[in-house]
PDB file of C-alpha atoms in Angstrom:
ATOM      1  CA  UNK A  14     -13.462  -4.152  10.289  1.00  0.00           C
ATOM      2  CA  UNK A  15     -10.446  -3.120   9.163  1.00  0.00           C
ATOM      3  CA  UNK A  16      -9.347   0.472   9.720  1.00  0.00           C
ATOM      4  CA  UNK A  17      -5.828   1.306   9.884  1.00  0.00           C
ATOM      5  CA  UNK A  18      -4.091   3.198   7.989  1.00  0.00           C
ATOM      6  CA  UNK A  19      -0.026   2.679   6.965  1.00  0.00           C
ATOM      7  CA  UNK A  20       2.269   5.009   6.188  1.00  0.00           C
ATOM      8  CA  UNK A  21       2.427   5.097   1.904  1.00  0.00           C
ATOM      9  CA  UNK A  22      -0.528   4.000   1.538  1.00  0.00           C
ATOM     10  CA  UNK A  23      -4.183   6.626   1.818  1.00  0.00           C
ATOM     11  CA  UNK A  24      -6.916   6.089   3.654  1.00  0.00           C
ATOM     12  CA  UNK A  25      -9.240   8.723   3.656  1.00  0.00           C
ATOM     13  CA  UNK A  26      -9.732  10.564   6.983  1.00  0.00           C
ATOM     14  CA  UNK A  27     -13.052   9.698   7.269  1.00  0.00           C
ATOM     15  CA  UNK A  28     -12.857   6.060   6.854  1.00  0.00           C
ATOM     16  CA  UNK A  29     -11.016   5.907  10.336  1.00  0.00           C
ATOM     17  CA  UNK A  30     -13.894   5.042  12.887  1.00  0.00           C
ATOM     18  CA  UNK A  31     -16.611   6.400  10.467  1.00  0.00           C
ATOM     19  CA  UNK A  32     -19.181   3.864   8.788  1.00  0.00           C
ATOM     20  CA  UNK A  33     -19.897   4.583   5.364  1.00  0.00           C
ATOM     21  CA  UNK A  34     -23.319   5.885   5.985  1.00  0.00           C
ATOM     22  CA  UNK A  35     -21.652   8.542   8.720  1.00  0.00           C
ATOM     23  CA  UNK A  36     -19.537  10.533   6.219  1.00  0.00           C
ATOM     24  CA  UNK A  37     -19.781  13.818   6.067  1.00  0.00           C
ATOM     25  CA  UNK A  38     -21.098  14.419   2.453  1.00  0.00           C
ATOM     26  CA  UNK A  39     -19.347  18.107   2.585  1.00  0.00           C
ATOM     27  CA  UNK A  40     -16.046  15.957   2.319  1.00  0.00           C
ATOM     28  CA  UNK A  41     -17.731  14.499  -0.885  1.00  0.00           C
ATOM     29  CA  UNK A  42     -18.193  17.047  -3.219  1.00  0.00           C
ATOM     30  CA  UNK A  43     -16.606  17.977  -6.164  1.00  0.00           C
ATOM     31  CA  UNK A  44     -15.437  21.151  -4.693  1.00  0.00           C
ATOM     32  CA  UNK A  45     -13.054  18.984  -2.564  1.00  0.00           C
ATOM     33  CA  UNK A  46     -11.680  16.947  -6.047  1.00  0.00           C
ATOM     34  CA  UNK A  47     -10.128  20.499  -7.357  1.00  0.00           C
ATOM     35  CA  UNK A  48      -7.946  20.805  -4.696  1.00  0.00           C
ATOM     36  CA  UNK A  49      -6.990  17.265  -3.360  1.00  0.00           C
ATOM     37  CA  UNK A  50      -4.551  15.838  -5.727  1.00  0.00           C
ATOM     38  CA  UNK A  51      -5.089  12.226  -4.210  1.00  0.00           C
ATOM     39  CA  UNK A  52      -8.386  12.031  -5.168  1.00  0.00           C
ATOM     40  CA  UNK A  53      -7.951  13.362  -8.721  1.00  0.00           C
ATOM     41  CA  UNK A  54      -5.163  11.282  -9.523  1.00  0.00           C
ATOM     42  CA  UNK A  55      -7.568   8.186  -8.625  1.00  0.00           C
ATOM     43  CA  UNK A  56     -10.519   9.239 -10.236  1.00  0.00           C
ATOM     44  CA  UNK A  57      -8.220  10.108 -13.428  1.00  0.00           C
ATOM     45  CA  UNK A  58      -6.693   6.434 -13.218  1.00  0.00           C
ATOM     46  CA  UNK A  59      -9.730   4.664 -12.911  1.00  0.00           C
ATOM     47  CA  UNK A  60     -11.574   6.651 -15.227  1.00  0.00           C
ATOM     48  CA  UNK A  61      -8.523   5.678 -17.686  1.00  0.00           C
ATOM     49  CA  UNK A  62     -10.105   1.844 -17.590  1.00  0.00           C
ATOM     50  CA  UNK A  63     -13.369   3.410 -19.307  1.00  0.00           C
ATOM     51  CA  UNK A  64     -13.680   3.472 -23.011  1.00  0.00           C
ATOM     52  CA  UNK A  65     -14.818   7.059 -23.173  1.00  0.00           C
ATOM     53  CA  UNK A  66     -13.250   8.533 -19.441  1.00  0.00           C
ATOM     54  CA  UNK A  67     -15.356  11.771 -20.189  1.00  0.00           C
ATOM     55  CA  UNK A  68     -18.376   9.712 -20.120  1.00  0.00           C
ATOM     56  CA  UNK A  69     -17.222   7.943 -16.801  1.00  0.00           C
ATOM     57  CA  UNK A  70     -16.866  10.623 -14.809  1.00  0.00           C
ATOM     58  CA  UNK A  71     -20.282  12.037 -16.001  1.00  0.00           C
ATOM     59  CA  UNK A  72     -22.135   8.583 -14.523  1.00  0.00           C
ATOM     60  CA  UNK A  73     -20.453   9.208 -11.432  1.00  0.00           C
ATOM     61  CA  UNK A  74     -21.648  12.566 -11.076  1.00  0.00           C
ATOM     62  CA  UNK A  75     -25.076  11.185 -11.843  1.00  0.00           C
ATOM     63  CA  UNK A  76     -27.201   8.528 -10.267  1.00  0.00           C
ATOM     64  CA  UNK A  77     -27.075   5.790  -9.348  1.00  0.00           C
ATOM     65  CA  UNK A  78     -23.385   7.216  -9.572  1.00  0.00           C
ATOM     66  CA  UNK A  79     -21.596   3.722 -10.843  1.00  0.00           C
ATOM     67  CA  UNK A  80     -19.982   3.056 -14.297  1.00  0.00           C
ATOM     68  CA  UNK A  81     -19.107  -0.445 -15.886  1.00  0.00           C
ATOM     69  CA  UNK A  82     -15.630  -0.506 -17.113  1.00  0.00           C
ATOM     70  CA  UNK A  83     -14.159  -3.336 -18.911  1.00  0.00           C
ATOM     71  CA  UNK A  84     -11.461  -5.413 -16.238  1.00  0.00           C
ATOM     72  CA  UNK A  85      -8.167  -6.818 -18.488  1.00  0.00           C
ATOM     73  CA  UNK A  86      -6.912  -3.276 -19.158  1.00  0.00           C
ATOM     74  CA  UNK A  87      -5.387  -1.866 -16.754  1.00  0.00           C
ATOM     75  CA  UNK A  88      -6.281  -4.924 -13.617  1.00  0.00           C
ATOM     76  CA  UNK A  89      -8.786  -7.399 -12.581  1.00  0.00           C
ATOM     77  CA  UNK A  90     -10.737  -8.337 -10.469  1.00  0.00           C
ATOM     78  CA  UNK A  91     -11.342 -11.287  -8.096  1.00  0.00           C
ATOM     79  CA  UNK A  92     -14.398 -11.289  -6.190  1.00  0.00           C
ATOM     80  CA  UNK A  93     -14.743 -13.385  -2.514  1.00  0.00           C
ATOM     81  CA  UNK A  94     -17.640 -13.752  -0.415  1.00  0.00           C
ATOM     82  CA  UNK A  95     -17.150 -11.284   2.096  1.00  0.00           C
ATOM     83  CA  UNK A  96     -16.423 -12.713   5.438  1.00  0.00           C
ATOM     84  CA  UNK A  97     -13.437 -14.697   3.547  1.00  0.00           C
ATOM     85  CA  UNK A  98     -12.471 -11.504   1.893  1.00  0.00           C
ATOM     86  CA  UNK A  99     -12.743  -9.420   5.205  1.00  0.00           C
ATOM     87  CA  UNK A 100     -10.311 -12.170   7.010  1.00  0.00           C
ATOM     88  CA  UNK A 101      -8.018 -11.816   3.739  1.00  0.00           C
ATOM     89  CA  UNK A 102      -7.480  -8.058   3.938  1.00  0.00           C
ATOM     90  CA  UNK A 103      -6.866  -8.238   7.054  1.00  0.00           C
ATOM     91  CA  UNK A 104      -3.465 -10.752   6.678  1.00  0.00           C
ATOM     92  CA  UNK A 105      -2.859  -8.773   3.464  1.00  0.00           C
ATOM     93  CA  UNK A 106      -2.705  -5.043   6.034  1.00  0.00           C
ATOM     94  CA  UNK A 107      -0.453  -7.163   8.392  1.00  0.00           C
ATOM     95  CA  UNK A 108       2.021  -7.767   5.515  1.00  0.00           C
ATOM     96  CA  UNK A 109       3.973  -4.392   6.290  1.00  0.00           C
ATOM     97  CA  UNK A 110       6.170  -4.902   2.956  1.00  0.00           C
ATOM     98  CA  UNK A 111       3.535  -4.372   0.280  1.00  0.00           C
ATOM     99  CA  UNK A 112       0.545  -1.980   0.350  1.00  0.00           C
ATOM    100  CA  UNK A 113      -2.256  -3.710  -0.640  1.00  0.00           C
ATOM    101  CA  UNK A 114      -4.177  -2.357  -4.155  1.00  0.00           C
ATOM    102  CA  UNK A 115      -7.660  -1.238  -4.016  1.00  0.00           C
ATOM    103  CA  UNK A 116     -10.407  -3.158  -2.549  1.00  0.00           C
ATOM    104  CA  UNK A 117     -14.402  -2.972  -3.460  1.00  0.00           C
ATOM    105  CA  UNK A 118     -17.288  -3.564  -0.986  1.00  0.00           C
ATOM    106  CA  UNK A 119     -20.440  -5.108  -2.411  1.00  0.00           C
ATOM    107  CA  UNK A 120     -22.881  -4.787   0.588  1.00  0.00           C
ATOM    108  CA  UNK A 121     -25.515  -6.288  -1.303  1.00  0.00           C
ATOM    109  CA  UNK A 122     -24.194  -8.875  -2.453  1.00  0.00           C
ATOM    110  CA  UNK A 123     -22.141  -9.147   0.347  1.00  0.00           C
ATOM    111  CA  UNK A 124     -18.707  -9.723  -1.401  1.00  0.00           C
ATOM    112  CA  UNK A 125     -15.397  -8.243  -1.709  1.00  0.00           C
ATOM    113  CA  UNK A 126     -13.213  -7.364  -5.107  1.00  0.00           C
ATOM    114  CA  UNK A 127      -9.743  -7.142  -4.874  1.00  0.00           C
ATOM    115  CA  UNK A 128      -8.076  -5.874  -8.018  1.00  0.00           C
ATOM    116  CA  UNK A 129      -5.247  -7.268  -9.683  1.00  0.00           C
ATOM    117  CA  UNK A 130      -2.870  -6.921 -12.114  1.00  0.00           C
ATOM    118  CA  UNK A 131      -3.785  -7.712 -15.370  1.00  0.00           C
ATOM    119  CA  UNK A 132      -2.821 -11.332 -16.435  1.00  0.00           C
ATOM    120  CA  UNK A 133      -3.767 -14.685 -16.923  1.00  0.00           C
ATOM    121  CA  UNK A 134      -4.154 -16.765 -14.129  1.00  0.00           C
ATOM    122  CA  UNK A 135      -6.966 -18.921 -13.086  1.00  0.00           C
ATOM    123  CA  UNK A 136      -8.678 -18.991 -10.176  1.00  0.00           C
ATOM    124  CA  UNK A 137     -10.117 -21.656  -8.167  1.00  0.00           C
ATOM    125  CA  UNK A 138     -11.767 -21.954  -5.144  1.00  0.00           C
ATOM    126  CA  UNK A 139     -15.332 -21.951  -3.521  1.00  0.00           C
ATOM    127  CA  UNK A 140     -17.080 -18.506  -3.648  1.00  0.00           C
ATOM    128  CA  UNK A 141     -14.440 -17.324  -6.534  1.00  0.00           C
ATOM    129  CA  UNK A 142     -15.479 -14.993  -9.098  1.00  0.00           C
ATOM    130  CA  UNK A 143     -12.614 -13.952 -11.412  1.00  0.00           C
ATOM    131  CA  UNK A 144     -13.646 -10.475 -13.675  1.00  0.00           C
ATOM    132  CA  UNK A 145     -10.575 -10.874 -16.756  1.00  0.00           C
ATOM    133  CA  UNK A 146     -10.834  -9.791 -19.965  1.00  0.00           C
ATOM    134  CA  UNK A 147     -14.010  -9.021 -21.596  1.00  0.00           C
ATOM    135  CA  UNK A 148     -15.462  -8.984 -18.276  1.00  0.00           C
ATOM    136  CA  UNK A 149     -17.210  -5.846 -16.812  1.00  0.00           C
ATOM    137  CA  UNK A 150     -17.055  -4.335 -13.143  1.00  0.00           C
ATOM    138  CA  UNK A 151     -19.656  -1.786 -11.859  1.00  0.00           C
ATOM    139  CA  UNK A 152     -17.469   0.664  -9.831  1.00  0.00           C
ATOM    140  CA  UNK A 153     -18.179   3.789  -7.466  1.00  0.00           C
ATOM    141  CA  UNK A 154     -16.009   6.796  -7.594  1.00  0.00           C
ATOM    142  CA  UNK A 155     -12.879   6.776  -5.499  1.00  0.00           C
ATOM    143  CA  UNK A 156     -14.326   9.557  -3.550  1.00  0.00           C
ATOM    144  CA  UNK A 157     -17.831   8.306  -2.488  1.00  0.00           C
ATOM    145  CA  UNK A 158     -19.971   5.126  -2.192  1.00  0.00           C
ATOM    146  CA  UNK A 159     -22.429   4.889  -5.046  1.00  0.00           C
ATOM    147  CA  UNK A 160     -25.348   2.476  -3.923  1.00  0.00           C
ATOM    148  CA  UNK A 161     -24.485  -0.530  -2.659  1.00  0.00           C
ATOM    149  CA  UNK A 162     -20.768  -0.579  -3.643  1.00  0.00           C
ATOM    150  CA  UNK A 163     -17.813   0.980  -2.079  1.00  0.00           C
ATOM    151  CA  UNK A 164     -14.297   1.159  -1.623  1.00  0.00           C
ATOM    152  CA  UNK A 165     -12.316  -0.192   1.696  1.00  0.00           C
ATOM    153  CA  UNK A 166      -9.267   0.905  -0.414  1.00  0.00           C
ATOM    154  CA  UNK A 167      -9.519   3.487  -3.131  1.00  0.00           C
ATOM    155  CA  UNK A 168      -7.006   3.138  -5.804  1.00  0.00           C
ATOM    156  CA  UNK A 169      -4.346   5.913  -4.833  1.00  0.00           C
ATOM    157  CA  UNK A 170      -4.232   6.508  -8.838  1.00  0.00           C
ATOM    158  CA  UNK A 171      -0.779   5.358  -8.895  1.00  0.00           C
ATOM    159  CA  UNK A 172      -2.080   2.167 -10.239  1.00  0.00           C
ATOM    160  CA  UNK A 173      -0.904   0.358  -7.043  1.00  0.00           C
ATOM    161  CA  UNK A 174      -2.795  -3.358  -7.111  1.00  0.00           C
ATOM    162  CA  UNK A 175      -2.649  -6.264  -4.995  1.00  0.00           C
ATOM    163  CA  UNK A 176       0.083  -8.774  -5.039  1.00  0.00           C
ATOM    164  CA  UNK A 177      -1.335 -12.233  -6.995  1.00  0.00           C
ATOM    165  CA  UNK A 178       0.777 -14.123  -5.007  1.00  0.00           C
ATOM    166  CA  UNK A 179      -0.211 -12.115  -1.650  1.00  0.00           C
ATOM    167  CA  UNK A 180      -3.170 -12.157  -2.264  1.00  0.00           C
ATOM    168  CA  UNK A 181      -3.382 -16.271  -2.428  1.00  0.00           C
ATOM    169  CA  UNK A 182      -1.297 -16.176   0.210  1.00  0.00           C
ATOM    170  CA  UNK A 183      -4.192 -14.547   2.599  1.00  0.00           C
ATOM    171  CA  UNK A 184      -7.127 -16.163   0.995  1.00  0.00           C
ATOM    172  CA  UNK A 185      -5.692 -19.747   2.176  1.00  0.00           C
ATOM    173  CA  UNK A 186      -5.002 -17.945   5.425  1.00  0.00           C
ATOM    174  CA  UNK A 187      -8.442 -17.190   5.442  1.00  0.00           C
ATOM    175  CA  UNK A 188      -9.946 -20.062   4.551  1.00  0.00           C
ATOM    176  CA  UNK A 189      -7.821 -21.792   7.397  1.00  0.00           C
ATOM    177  CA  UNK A 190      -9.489 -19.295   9.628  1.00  0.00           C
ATOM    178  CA  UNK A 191     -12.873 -20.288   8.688  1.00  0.00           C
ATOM    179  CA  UNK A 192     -12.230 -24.171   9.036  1.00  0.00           C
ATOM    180  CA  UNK A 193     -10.658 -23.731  12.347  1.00  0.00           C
ATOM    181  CA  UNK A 194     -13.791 -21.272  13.314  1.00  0.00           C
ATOM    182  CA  UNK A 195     -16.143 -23.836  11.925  1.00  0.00           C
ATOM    183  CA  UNK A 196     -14.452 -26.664  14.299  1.00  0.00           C
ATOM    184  CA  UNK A 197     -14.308 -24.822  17.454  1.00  0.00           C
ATOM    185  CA  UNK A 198     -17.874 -24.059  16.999  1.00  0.00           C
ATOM    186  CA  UNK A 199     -19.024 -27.618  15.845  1.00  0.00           C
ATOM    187  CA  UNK A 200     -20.424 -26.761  12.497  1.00  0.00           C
ATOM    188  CA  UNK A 201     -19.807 -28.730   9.405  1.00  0.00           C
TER     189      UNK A 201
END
């Protein structure tokens, strides 16, 4: 798992050594968005996606605590299974020249989002889900997990994304990985 942080870039505090389910829920309140300008600058820049961002930030107040917002706006978002997508953000954080952009967990369906700029390439590959225009993404807050989804990288509300070209970059990396994995342990 990766769990490093960089200078420039946020990590929250408690994502350093801390599963998901071992976060102190004090650290999650709304008392804690009034004062911490990182997190309100992220909420306010993802909310910004939503049609209505009023009525965003009400759903994730409520429960299950998720809103859909329409990808092609302001990014995208390309979806790998996750053990390719783990093995991708991990070459993508040893790239010390660009930050990478937020990233979304999907423990159910065990699959990683990484969000993009807006535009309009294609994607191809096994396990590839692209989310482009007209598409909708269920997201969390920045500042909690919200069911089954949360973020490895929040957006820092600076609308930093990952590179296109970085991010093919790590997924052939990965996939190379898996192949050579797949080899040493004799599986087809």
């Amino acid at each position: 798992m990766i769990q490093r942080s960089r200078a420039g870039s946020f990590v929250p505090a408690y994502r350093l050594g801390a599963p998901a389910r071992e976060r102190p829920r004090a650290a999650l309140s709304q008392e804690v968005l009034v004062w911490n300008p990182v997190w309100m600058r992220s909420v306010e820049w993802l909310a910004a996606a939503a049609a209505d961002p009023v009525a965003c930030r009400k759903q994730w107040r409520g429960d299950p605590g998720t809103a859909l917002l329409e990808a092609g706006r302001y990014w995208n978002v390309l979806s790998t299974p996750e053990d390719r997508g783990w093995l991708a953000l991990e070459a993508l954080w040893c790239d010390r020249t660009t930050p990478p952009g937020p990233t979304l967990l999907d423990r159910k369906a065990r699959r990683i989002g990484f969000f993009l700029p807006p535009d309009n390439d294609e994607w191809f590959g096994s396990g590839l889900r692209y989310a482009s225009s007209s598409s909708w993404v269920a997201v969390p807050p920045p500042y909690r997990e919200a069911g089954h989804l949360e973020w490895i990288i929040p957006p820092d509300g600076k609308g930093t994304l990952h590179s296109s070209d970085d991010l093919e970059a790590a997924l052939r990396a990965a996939a190379t990985t898996q192949v050579l994995w797949a080899a040493a342990l004799g599986e087809e």
